[in-house]
Amino acid sequence: MSLFDQFKKIPGKSQEPQKPEQPVAPVAVPEPLALEPLVAETPVQEAPQMAAEGPETAVETVAEPAAVTETEAASDTAPAVTEAVSDTAPAPAAAPTPSTEDSPGQRFTVGIDLGTTHCVLSYSKTGDEDEEFVQQVMAVPQLTSPGMVEDSYQLPSFLYQAHESELAQGSTSLPWTAKPDYLVGEIARNLGSKTPIRLVSSAKSWLCHAGVDCKAAILPADAPDEVTRVSPFQASVAYLQHLRDAWEYQHPHAPLSEQDVVITVPASFDPAARELTVEAARSVGLGQAILLEEPQAAVYSWIEKSHGDWRKQVNCGDIILIVDIGGGTTDLSLIAVTQQNGNLELTRVAVGDHILLGGDNMDLALAYTVKAKLEKDGGQRLQPWQIQALTHSCRDAKEKLFTDYSLDTIPLVIANRSSSLIGGSLRTELTRDEVNRVLVEGFLPKVAITDRPVSRTRSGLRTAGLPYAQDAGITRHLAAFLAKQQDATNDLADINLPAHATFLHPSAVLFNGGVLKAGALAERLMQVLNSWLIAEQAPEARLLAGADLDLAVARGAAYYGFVRKGRGVRIKGGTAASYYVGVESSMPAVPGLPPELEALCIAPFGMEEGTQEELPDDEFGLVIGEPVRFRFFASNSRRDDRVGTRLDFWNDDELSELAEIEITLSDAGRRPGEVIPVHLCAAVTEVGTLELHAVSQKDDSRWKIEFDVRAGEN
């Protein structure tokens, strides 16, 4: 069986598609609609029977048209409608009713995947030590259109800022509130596909953007003044709030604040982004939540679903490459399989850079492919609002082509205001060949292991936005990652890399993320990786079976809560990078030259949760009442540095500069202007965040050093 065939039978997904009895309806991008408030539909009342293992088939919904404001209708960024019409409309699923099985005091382990494009919650009851671990994914009640509440195992990570006259009164009611603070989930995605200037997306990616204030109201980034903006932080809070409310509606006797909650973050999230995630959880009453890296969560899910057979799929000496390609990011990690007292152990040995490259980029690439085809064939130029809506249409078309292998083309209809065009619209199509060419060849090109991502000099003038990867070639990013981590297993006796190796040789691969449900993409990635291994006379890597590409992260997070109680195999890891503060060297002053900067290691790679390190010999003088800022650096490749190591030289790819850290010593009980000698202390909390403190050399006084959670660029 080929990889392509294998991915046509992913567990929990629809199986071999049947030939459609009717032609596929076009994915439409019609004209902006008339100014009428939407009429509320009658919410569905009855609850479905939920399966423990997640949905067997994906349910496609058709959104109702959204109202348009006069200002928007007259603008170049007027809303457009994107509809994906199925041949047979499925019956809507009903919103779950509150559980009557939970007893007061019942405890659960809960895993939350706070994803870039989807959020998922999975859970398991906490039972006796000898009780088998059984979990289920929560069906999240959410609005899919005005007045219609349906349940879905995924909550789309979108927030929509509706116009005050756009929705009829009562049409946004949820089972637990008549008027939610924000429209999130499926209805936000549906309405936003028609009016993109009112849609907030990719909030999670903004949390790791060092150039913006993540608590400032900046989203939607391209919205006109009349649209109320929110911060990336507040959008994240809104998604967590919805999940919490949905949970407590279904489990009234088990408040989420009293459960063991694990929230996942990208392995490449820096300390400030992790701290923001914890703060968002705390703001909705989940102060007890801990963090887990998403690639590790995917591995935990794979272990749990194997029911103990994972040991038959890997051996001592294996290196597992986790490739997680989601809607907004590509996350790469390496886990080594070693042996201790006859038992297999797993150790996370490497984490990649934060790469903003995923399904969103692919949808945009397809939209520009269609745009170029229209301009070439008919001389038609698309306006910005049309391209935004077309991007959503291409996403729907892409998903149809990658899940229904009987289809070769998807018709597209694009709205046009020109009265000279028949029907006021443009018609074209997206073909399977175009999708394969653009996505497979563009995002997963066949490259050599020596190839590296192309970096271009950025323009001095550019619009505000996310710092997307400049090179769309995921395989080039993978080549750079494996070469950079060549020495990652040097300290492990069970891992023996050949002397002639030029990169770390993975022997097994675990996929995660919805993008890799596409068989053509998965097969190409394995093909390129194995071509590198063959060139160095290494065995080909094998794909680990049993991955749940959509729900694995939440499921693995819930299982991790079970593992933390000592009831399963635990992945060793610690901090994903070494961290440094910048200090000025003691060299003599030279006219016209700033002092040389040294990097002082304050937290080494792999520092475990619940531990701390102090640097008593490195003293700093801090002035009472005055803010002091330190430059802050990280390295995911320097494993040999220890606390107190000073670097006076490093290559550009060894250290990356993060947002600054800052401390202001309180003047309580001290004289303003007094200089206090302090040393630094780093601690990894049980939650999974890095904390820094300044400790007085004179007494036991301690001051927390704050991460600059994106103060923005000057």
Coordinates of C-alpha atoms in Angstrom, one line a residue, residues 52-616:
A52 CA -15.9 8.3 22.3
E53 CA -13.4 8.2 19.5
G54 CA -14.4 11.4 17.7
P55 CA -16.4 12.0 14.5
E56 CA -16.6 9.4 11.8
T57 CA -17.5 11.8 9.1
A58 CA -17.0 15.5 8.5
V59 CA -20.2 17.5 8.3
E60 CA -20.2 20.3 5.7
T61 CA -22.5 23.3 6.5
V62 CA -23.8 26.0 4.2
A63 CA -23.7 29.4 5.7
E64 CA -26.5 31.9 5.2
P65 CA -25.7 35.2 3.5
A66 CA -24.6 38.0 5.8
A67 CA -25.9 41.6 5.8
V68 CA -23.6 44.3 4.5
T69 CA -23.2 47.9 5.7
E70 CA -23.5 50.8 3.3
T71 CA -19.9 51.8 4.0
E72 CA -18.7 48.3 3.2
A73 CA -20.8 48.0 0.1
A74 CA -19.3 51.1 -1.4
S75 CA -15.7 50.3 -0.5
D76 CA -13.0 48.4 -2.4
T77 CA -13.0 45.9 0.5
A78 CA -16.7 45.2 0.3
P79 CA -17.7 41.8 1.7
A80 CA -18.0 38.8 -0.6
V81 CA -19.9 35.6 -0.1
T82 CA -18.1 32.3 -0.1
E83 CA -20.3 29.2 -0.2
A84 CA -19.4 25.5 -0.5
V85 CA -22.6 23.7 -1.7
S86 CA -22.7 19.9 -1.2
D87 CA -24.7 17.6 -3.4
T88 CA -26.9 16.5 -0.5
A89 CA -27.2 18.7 2.5
P90 CA -26.6 16.7 5.7
A91 CA -29.0 16.9 8.6
P92 CA -27.6 19.3 11.2
A93 CA -26.3 17.9 14.4
A94 CA -28.0 19.0 17.6
A95 CA -26.4 20.8 20.5
P96 CA -25.6 18.4 23.4
T97 CA -27.7 18.6 26.5
P98 CA -26.1 18.8 30.0
S99 CA -24.7 15.6 31.3
T100 CA -26.6 13.8 34.0
E101 CA -23.9 11.2 34.6
D102 CA -21.4 13.5 36.4
S103 CA -21.6 13.3 40.1
P104 CA -20.6 16.3 42.3
G105 CA -16.8 16.2 42.9
Q106 CA -16.1 14.1 39.7
R107 CA -12.6 14.9 38.4
F108 CA -11.4 14.8 34.8
T109 CA -8.1 15.3 33.0
V110 CA -8.8 17.7 30.2
G111 CA -6.6 18.5 27.1
I112 CA -7.1 21.7 25.1
D113 CA -5.6 22.2 21.7
L114 CA -5.7 26.0 21.3
G115 CA -4.9 25.8 17.6
T116 CA -4.2 28.4 15.0
T117 CA -7.3 27.4 12.9
H118 CA -9.2 25.0 15.2
C119 CA -9.6 24.4 19.0
V120 CA -10.4 21.0 20.3
L121 CA -11.1 19.7 23.9
S122 CA -10.7 16.1 24.9
Y123 CA -11.2 14.6 28.4
S124 CA -11.2 11.5 30.5
K125 CA -12.6 10.7 33.9
T126 CA -10.0 10.4 36.7
G127 CA -10.5 6.9 38.1
D128 CA -8.8 4.3 40.2
E129 CA -5.1 3.5 39.5
D130 CA -6.0 0.2 37.8
E131 CA -8.8 1.7 35.7
E132 CA -8.2 1.8 32.0
F133 CA -7.7 5.3 30.4
V134 CA -10.7 6.1 28.2
Q135 CA -11.3 9.5 26.7
Q136 CA -13.6 11.3 24.4
V137 CA -13.5 14.5 22.4
M138 CA -16.1 17.0 23.5
A139 CA -18.7 18.1 20.9
V140 CA -18.6 21.9 21.1
P141 CA -22.0 23.6 20.7
Q142 CA -21.5 26.7 18.5
L143 CA -23.4 28.9 16.1
T144 CA -23.0 27.9 12.5
S145 CA -25.4 30.5 11.1
P146 CA -27.7 33.0 12.8
G147 CA -30.1 31.2 15.1
M148 CA -28.6 27.8 14.4
V149 CA -26.6 26.0 17.1
E150 CA -24.8 22.8 16.1
D151 CA -22.2 20.7 17.7
S152 CA -18.8 20.0 16.3
Y153 CA -15.6 18.3 17.6
Q154 CA -13.7 21.4 16.4
L155 CA -14.2 25.0 17.2
P156 CA -12.7 27.1 14.4
S157 CA -10.3 29.7 15.8
F158 CA -12.1 32.7 14.2
L159 CA -13.7 35.7 15.8
Y160 CA -16.2 37.9 13.8
Q161 CA -17.0 41.5 14.6
A162 CA -20.5 41.9 13.3
H163 CA -22.0 45.2 12.4
E164 CA -24.7 46.3 14.8
S165 CA -27.4 46.0 12.2
E166 CA -26.1 42.8 10.6
L167 CA -27.7 40.2 12.9
A168 CA -31.3 40.0 14.1
Q169 CA -31.9 40.2 17.9
G170 CA -31.7 36.8 19.5
S171 CA -30.0 35.2 16.5
T172 CA -26.7 34.8 18.4
S173 CA -28.0 33.0 21.5
L174 CA -26.0 30.0 22.8
P175 CA -27.3 27.3 25.2
W176 CA -25.6 29.1 28.1
T177 CA -26.1 32.7 27.2
A178 CA -28.5 34.8 25.3
K179 CA -25.9 37.3 24.1
P180 CA -22.2 36.1 23.9
D181 CA -19.5 38.7 24.1
Y182 CA -18.0 37.6 20.8
L183 CA -19.0 35.5 17.8
V184 CA -16.5 32.7 17.5
G185 CA -16.3 29.3 15.8
E186 CA -18.1 28.2 12.7
I187 CA -20.4 31.2 12.4
A188 CA -17.3 33.5 12.6
R189 CA -15.6 31.6 9.8
N190 CA -18.7 31.5 7.6
L191 CA -19.6 35.2 8.0
G192 CA -15.9 36.2 7.7
S193 CA -15.6 34.4 4.4
K194 CA -18.1 36.9 3.1
T195 CA -16.8 40.0 5.0
P196 CA -13.1 39.4 5.6
I197 CA -12.5 42.9 6.9
R198 CA -14.5 41.9 10.0
L199 CA -12.8 38.6 10.6
V200 CA -10.1 37.9 13.2
S201 CA -7.9 34.9 12.4
S202 CA -4.5 33.5 13.3
A203 CA -4.6 35.1 16.8
K204 CA -2.2 32.4 18.0
S205 CA 0.4 33.3 15.5
W206 CA 0.3 37.0 16.7
L207 CA 1.1 35.9 20.2
C208 CA 4.6 35.0 19.1
H209 CA 5.1 38.2 17.0
A210 CA 7.9 40.2 18.7
G211 CA 7.0 43.3 16.7
V212 CA 3.5 44.0 18.2
D213 CA 1.8 44.6 21.5
C214 CA -0.3 41.4 21.8
K215 CA -2.7 43.1 24.3
A216 CA -3.4 46.0 21.9
A217 CA -6.5 46.0 19.8
I218 CA -5.0 45.4 16.4
L219 CA -7.2 42.8 14.8
P220 CA -8.5 42.6 12.1
A221 CA -5.3 44.1 10.9
D222 CA -6.8 45.7 7.7
A223 CA -10.2 46.7 9.2
P224 CA -11.6 50.2 8.6
D225 CA -12.2 52.4 11.6
E226 CA -15.9 51.5 12.0
V227 CA -14.9 47.9 12.8
T228 CA -14.2 47.3 16.5
R229 CA -10.8 45.6 16.9
V230 CA -9.6 43.2 19.5
S231 CA -6.2 42.1 20.7
P232 CA -4.6 38.7 19.8
F233 CA -4.7 38.0 23.6
Q234 CA -8.4 38.8 23.9
A235 CA -9.2 36.6 20.9
S236 CA -7.4 33.7 22.5
V237 CA -9.3 34.4 25.7
A238 CA -12.6 34.3 23.7
Y239 CA -11.8 30.8 22.4
L240 CA -11.0 29.5 25.8
Q241 CA -14.1 31.2 27.3
H242 CA -16.3 29.4 24.7
L243 CA -14.7 26.1 25.5
R244 CA -15.1 26.6 29.2
D245 CA -18.7 27.6 28.9
A246 CA -19.4 24.7 26.6
W247 CA -17.8 22.3 29.1
E248 CA -19.7 23.7 32.1
Y249 CA -23.0 23.6 30.2
Q250 CA -22.4 19.9 29.5
H251 CA -20.8 19.1 32.9
P252 CA -22.6 21.4 35.4
H253 CA -21.3 19.4 38.4
A254 CA -17.6 19.5 37.3
P255 CA -16.4 23.1 36.8
L256 CA -13.5 23.2 34.5
S257 CA -11.6 25.3 37.0
E258 CA -11.5 22.2 39.3
Q259 CA -10.1 19.8 36.6
D260 CA -6.6 18.9 35.6
V261 CA -6.2 21.0 32.5
V262 CA -3.4 20.8 29.9
I263 CA -3.2 23.4 27.2
T264 CA -0.9 22.9 24.2
V265 CA 1.5 25.4 22.6
P266 CA 3.9 25.1 19.7
A267 CA 7.2 23.7 20.8
S268 CA 8.8 26.8 19.2
F269 CA 6.8 29.3 21.4
D270 CA 9.2 31.6 23.2
P271 CA 8.8 32.3 27.0
A272 CA 6.7 35.4 26.4
A273 CA 4.2 33.6 24.2
R274 CA 3.9 30.8 26.7
E275 CA 3.4 33.3 29.5
L276 CA 0.6 35.0 27.5
T277 CA -1.1 31.6 27.0
V278 CA -1.0 30.9 30.7
E279 CA -2.4 34.4 31.4
A280 CA -5.2 33.9 28.9
A281 CA -6.1 30.6 30.7
R282 CA -5.9 32.4 34.1
S283 CA -8.3 35.1 32.9
V284 CA -11.1 32.5 32.3
G285 CA -10.5 30.8 35.6
L286 CA -8.1 28.1 34.5
G287 CA -5.2 29.2 36.6
Q288 CA -4.3 25.6 37.3
A289 CA -3.7 24.8 33.6
I290 CA -0.3 23.6 32.6
L291 CA 1.4 23.7 29.2
L292 CA 2.5 20.9 26.8
E293 CA 4.3 21.2 23.5
E294 CA 2.1 20.2 20.6
P295 CA 4.5 17.7 18.9
Q296 CA 4.8 15.9 22.3
A297 CA 1.1 15.9 22.6
A298 CA 0.9 14.2 19.1
V299 CA 3.3 11.5 20.4
Y300 CA 1.3 11.0 23.5
S301 CA -1.9 10.5 21.5
W302 CA -0.1 8.0 19.2
I303 CA 1.1 6.1 22.3
E304 CA -2.4 6.1 23.9
K305 CA -4.2 5.0 20.7
S306 CA -1.7 2.1 20.3
H307 CA -2.9 0.5 23.5
G308 CA 0.7 -0.5 24.4
D309 CA 1.7 -1.6 20.9
W310 CA 3.8 1.5 20.3
R311 CA 6.8 -0.5 21.6
K312 CA 6.4 -2.8 18.6
Q313 CA 6.7 0.1 16.2
V314 CA 9.9 1.7 17.5
N315 CA 13.1 0.3 18.9
C316 CA 16.0 1.5 21.1
G317 CA 18.1 3.8 19.0
D318 CA 15.3 5.2 16.9
I319 CA 15.0 8.9 16.2
I320 CA 11.4 10.0 15.7
L321 CA 10.8 13.1 13.5
I322 CA 7.5 14.8 14.3
V323 CA 6.3 17.0 11.5
D324 CA 3.3 19.1 12.5
I325 CA 1.9 21.2 9.6
G326 CA -1.2 23.0 10.7
G327 CA -3.2 26.0 9.4
G328 CA -0.7 28.6 10.4
T329 CA 2.6 27.0 11.4
T330 CA 5.1 24.2 10.7
D331 CA 6.5 22.7 13.9
L332 CA 9.4 20.3 13.8
S333 CA 10.7 18.2 16.7
L334 CA 12.9 15.1 17.3
I335 CA 12.4 12.5 20.0
A336 CA 15.0 9.8 20.7
V337 CA 14.1 6.3 21.8
T338 CA 16.5 5.0 24.4
Q339 CA 16.6 2.2 27.0
Q340 CA 16.8 2.2 30.8
N341 CA 16.7 -1.0 32.8
G342 CA 15.2 -2.8 29.9
N343 CA 12.4 -0.3 29.4
L344 CA 12.1 2.0 26.4
E345 CA 12.3 5.7 27.2
L346 CA 11.5 8.8 25.0
T347 CA 13.5 12.0 25.1
R348 CA 12.7 15.2 23.2
V349 CA 16.2 16.2 21.9
A350 CA 15.4 19.0 19.4
V351 CA 12.9 21.7 18.5
G352 CA 12.7 23.7 15.3
D353 CA 12.3 27.4 14.8
H354 CA 8.9 29.1 14.8
I355 CA 8.0 28.9 11.2
L356 CA 4.8 30.7 10.1
L357 CA 4.1 28.5 7.2
G358 CA 1.0 26.2 6.8
G359 CA -2.4 25.7 5.3
D360 CA -3.2 29.4 5.3
N361 CA -0.2 30.0 3.0
M362 CA -1.4 27.2 0.7
D363 CA -4.9 28.6 0.4
L364 CA -3.5 32.0 -0.5
A365 CA -1.1 30.5 -3.1
L366 CA -4.1 28.7 -4.7
A367 CA -6.1 32.0 -4.8
Y368 CA -3.2 33.8 -6.6
T369 CA -3.0 30.9 -9.0
V370 CA -6.7 31.3 -9.9
K371 CA -6.2 35.1 -10.1
A372 CA -3.3 34.7 -12.6
K373 CA -5.4 32.3 -14.7
L374 CA -8.2 34.8 -14.9
E375 CA -5.9 37.6 -15.8
K376 CA -4.2 35.5 -18.5
D377 CA -7.4 34.0 -20.0
G378 CA -9.8 36.8 -19.8
G379 CA -7.9 39.9 -18.9
Q380 CA -9.9 40.2 -15.6
R381 CA -8.1 41.8 -12.7
L382 CA -9.4 41.0 -9.2
Q383 CA -9.8 43.5 -6.4
P384 CA -8.4 42.9 -2.9
W385 CA -11.8 42.0 -1.5
Q386 CA -12.3 39.4 -4.2
I387 CA -8.9 37.9 -3.5
Q388 CA -9.7 37.6 0.2
A389 CA -13.0 35.9 -0.6
L390 CA -11.4 33.7 -3.2
T391 CA -8.8 32.5 -0.7
H392 CA -11.7 31.0 1.4
S393 CA -13.2 29.5 -1.7
C394 CA -9.9 27.8 -2.6
R395 CA -9.6 26.4 0.9
D396 CA -13.0 24.7 0.5
A397 CA -12.1 23.5 -3.0
K398 CA -8.7 22.2 -1.8
E399 CA -10.4 20.2 1.0
K400 CA -12.9 18.7 -1.5
L401 CA -10.1 17.6 -3.9
F402 CA -8.0 16.2 -1.1
T403 CA -10.8 14.2 0.5
D404 CA -12.8 13.1 -2.6
Y405 CA -10.5 11.4 -5.0
S406 CA -13.2 11.0 -7.6
L407 CA -13.1 14.7 -8.3
D408 CA -10.7 16.3 -10.8
T409 CA -12.1 19.9 -10.8
I410 CA -14.1 22.3 -8.6
P411 CA -16.0 25.1 -10.2
L412 CA -15.4 28.6 -8.8
V413 CA -17.8 31.6 -9.1
I414 CA -16.3 35.0 -8.2
A415 CA -18.5 38.0 -7.7
N416 CA -18.0 41.1 -9.9
R417 CA -19.7 44.5 -9.7
S418 CA -19.3 45.2 -13.4
S419 CA -22.7 45.3 -15.1
S420 CA -21.1 44.5 -18.4
L421 CA -20.5 40.9 -17.4
I422 CA -23.3 38.4 -17.9
G423 CA -24.6 37.4 -14.5
G424 CA -22.3 39.9 -12.8
S425 CA -19.7 37.2 -12.0
L426 CA -16.6 35.5 -13.1
R427 CA -16.4 31.7 -13.6
T428 CA -13.4 29.5 -13.5
E429 CA -12.3 26.3 -11.8
L430 CA -9.6 24.8 -9.7
T431 CA -8.2 21.5 -10.9
R432 CA -6.5 18.7 -9.1
D433 CA -3.4 19.1 -11.3
E434 CA -3.2 22.8 -10.3
V435 CA -3.5 21.9 -6.6
N436 CA -0.8 19.3 -6.9
R437 CA 1.5 21.5 -8.8
V438 CA 1.1 24.6 -6.6
L439 CA 1.1 22.8 -3.2
V440 CA 3.3 19.7 -3.8
E441 CA 5.9 21.4 -6.0
G442 CA 5.6 24.8 -4.3
F443 CA 5.6 23.8 -0.7
L444 CA 7.3 20.4 -0.8
P445 CA 9.8 20.7 -3.6
K446 CA 12.4 18.0 -4.3
V447 CA 15.6 19.5 -2.8
A448 CA 19.0 18.3 -1.6
I449 CA 19.8 18.1 2.1
T450 CA 22.3 20.9 1.5
D451 CA 19.6 23.3 0.3
R452 CA 18.5 26.0 2.8
P453 CA 15.5 28.4 3.0
V454 CA 15.9 31.5 0.8
S455 CA 16.1 34.7 2.8
R456 CA 15.4 38.0 1.1
T457 CA 16.1 41.5 2.4
R458 CA 12.8 42.9 3.6
S459 CA 11.6 46.3 2.4
G460 CA 12.1 49.2 4.7
L461 CA 8.4 50.1 4.2
R462 CA 6.0 47.2 4.6
T463 CA 2.4 46.8 5.9
A464 CA 1.8 45.6 9.4
G465 CA 1.3 41.8 9.5
L466 CA 2.6 38.5 10.6
P467 CA 6.3 37.7 9.8
Y468 CA 5.5 34.8 7.5
A469 CA 8.3 32.6 6.4
Q470 CA 10.0 34.1 3.3
D471 CA 10.6 30.7 1.7
A472 CA 7.5 28.5 1.2
G473 CA 9.6 25.3 0.7
I474 CA 8.8 23.3 3.8
T475 CA 11.4 20.7 2.7
R476 CA 14.1 23.3 2.7
H477 CA 13.2 24.2 6.3
L478 CA 13.3 20.5 7.2
A479 CA 16.7 20.2 5.6
A480 CA 18.0 23.1 7.6
F481 CA 16.5 21.7 10.8
L482 CA 18.0 18.3 10.5
A483 CA 21.5 19.6 9.6
K484 CA 21.4 22.1 12.5
Q485 CA 20.5 19.3 14.9
Q486 CA 23.2 16.9 13.7
D487 CA 24.8 16.8 17.2
A488 CA 21.5 16.6 19.1
T489 CA 22.0 13.0 20.2
N490 CA 25.7 13.1 21.1
D491 CA 25.0 12.6 24.8
L492 CA 22.8 9.5 24.3
A493 CA 24.7 6.2 24.4
D494 CA 21.9 4.4 22.5
I495 CA 22.0 6.7 19.4
N496 CA 24.9 6.1 17.0
L497 CA 25.1 8.5 14.1
P498 CA 27.5 7.4 11.3
A499 CA 30.7 9.4 11.2
H500 CA 30.1 10.6 7.6
A501 CA 26.6 11.9 8.4
T502 CA 25.9 15.5 7.5
F503 CA 22.5 15.6 9.2
L504 CA 20.6 13.8 11.9
H505 CA 19.1 10.7 10.5
P506 CA 15.4 10.1 11.5
S507 CA 14.4 6.5 11.5
A508 CA 10.6 7.1 12.0
V509 CA 8.2 9.9 11.2
L510 CA 5.0 10.9 12.9
F511 CA 2.7 13.3 11.1
N512 CA 0.3 15.8 12.7
G513 CA -1.9 18.6 11.4
G514 CA -4.7 18.7 8.9
V515 CA -2.5 19.6 5.9
L516 CA -0.9 16.2 6.0
K517 CA -4.3 14.5 5.5
A518 CA -3.6 15.1 1.8
G519 CA -2.0 11.9 0.6
A520 CA 0.0 13.7 -2.2
L521 CA 1.7 16.0 0.4
A522 CA 2.4 13.3 2.9
E523 CA 3.9 11.1 0.2
R524 CA 6.1 13.8 -1.2
L525 CA 7.5 14.7 2.2
M526 CA 8.5 11.1 2.9
Q527 CA 9.9 10.8 -0.6
V528 CA 12.2 13.8 -0.1
L529 CA 13.3 12.8 3.4
N530 CA 14.1 9.2 2.3
S531 CA 16.1 10.5 -0.7
W532 CA 18.4 12.3 1.7
L533 CA 18.8 9.2 3.9
I534 CA 19.5 6.9 0.9
A535 CA 22.2 9.4 -0.3
E536 CA 24.0 8.8 3.0
Q537 CA 23.5 5.0 2.9
A538 CA 21.1 5.2 5.9
P539 CA 17.9 3.1 6.2
E540 CA 14.7 4.8 4.9
A541 CA 12.5 6.3 7.6
R542 CA 9.2 4.6 8.2
L543 CA 5.8 6.3 8.8
L544 CA 4.3 5.5 12.2
A545 CA 0.8 4.2 11.9
G546 CA -2.2 5.3 13.9
A547 CA -1.8 9.1 13.9
D548 CA -5.0 11.1 14.3
L549 CA -4.1 14.2 12.4
D550 CA -7.0 16.5 13.5
L551 CA -7.6 15.5 17.1
A552 CA -4.2 14.1 18.2
V553 CA -3.0 17.2 20.1
A554 CA -6.0 17.5 22.3
R555 CA -6.2 13.8 22.9
G556 CA -2.5 13.7 23.7
A557 CA -2.8 16.6 26.1
A558 CA -5.6 14.7 28.0
Y559 CA -3.5 11.6 28.1
Y560 CA -0.5 13.6 29.4
G561 CA -2.7 14.6 32.4
F562 CA -3.1 10.8 33.0
V563 CA 0.7 10.3 32.6
R564 CA 1.5 13.0 35.1
K565 CA -0.1 10.8 37.7
G566 CA 2.6 8.2 37.1
R567 CA 0.4 5.9 35.0
G568 CA 2.1 5.9 31.6
V569 CA 5.3 6.6 29.7
R570 CA 6.5 10.2 30.0
I571 CA 8.6 12.0 27.4
K572 CA 11.6 13.7 28.9
G573 CA 12.4 17.1 27.6
G574 CA 12.6 20.2 29.7
T575 CA 13.1 23.6 28.1
A576 CA 13.1 23.6 24.3
A577 CA 16.1 26.0 24.1
S578 CA 18.9 27.6 26.1
Y579 CA 18.3 31.1 27.2
Y580 CA 20.7 34.0 27.6
V581 CA 20.8 37.6 28.8
G582 CA 23.0 40.2 27.0
V583 CA 25.6 41.8 29.2
E584 CA 28.2 44.4 28.2
S585 CA 31.7 43.2 28.3
S586 CA 34.3 44.8 30.5
M587 CA 36.6 45.8 27.6
P588 CA 38.0 49.4 27.7
A589 CA 35.9 52.0 26.1
V590 CA 36.7 52.8 22.4
P591 CA 35.5 56.1 20.9
G592 CA 32.7 55.7 18.5
L593 CA 32.1 52.0 19.3
P594 CA 29.5 50.6 21.6
P595 CA 30.7 48.1 24.2
E596 CA 30.9 44.5 23.0
L597 CA 27.9 42.3 24.0
E598 CA 28.3 39.0 25.6
A599 CA 25.5 36.4 26.1
L600 CA 25.3 34.9 29.6
C601 CA 23.5 31.6 29.8
I602 CA 20.8 31.7 32.6
A603 CA 18.8 28.5 31.6
P604 CA 20.3 25.6 29.7
F605 CA 18.6 23.4 27.2
G606 CA 16.5 20.7 28.7
M607 CA 16.1 22.3 32.1
E608 CA 13.4 20.3 33.8
E609 CA 10.1 21.5 35.3
G610 CA 10.2 22.3 38.9
T611 CA 14.0 23.2 38.9
Q612 CA 15.9 26.4 39.2
E613 CA 19.4 27.7 38.6
E614 CA 21.1 30.7 40.2
L615 CA 24.1 32.7 39.1
P616 CA 25.6 34.1 42.3

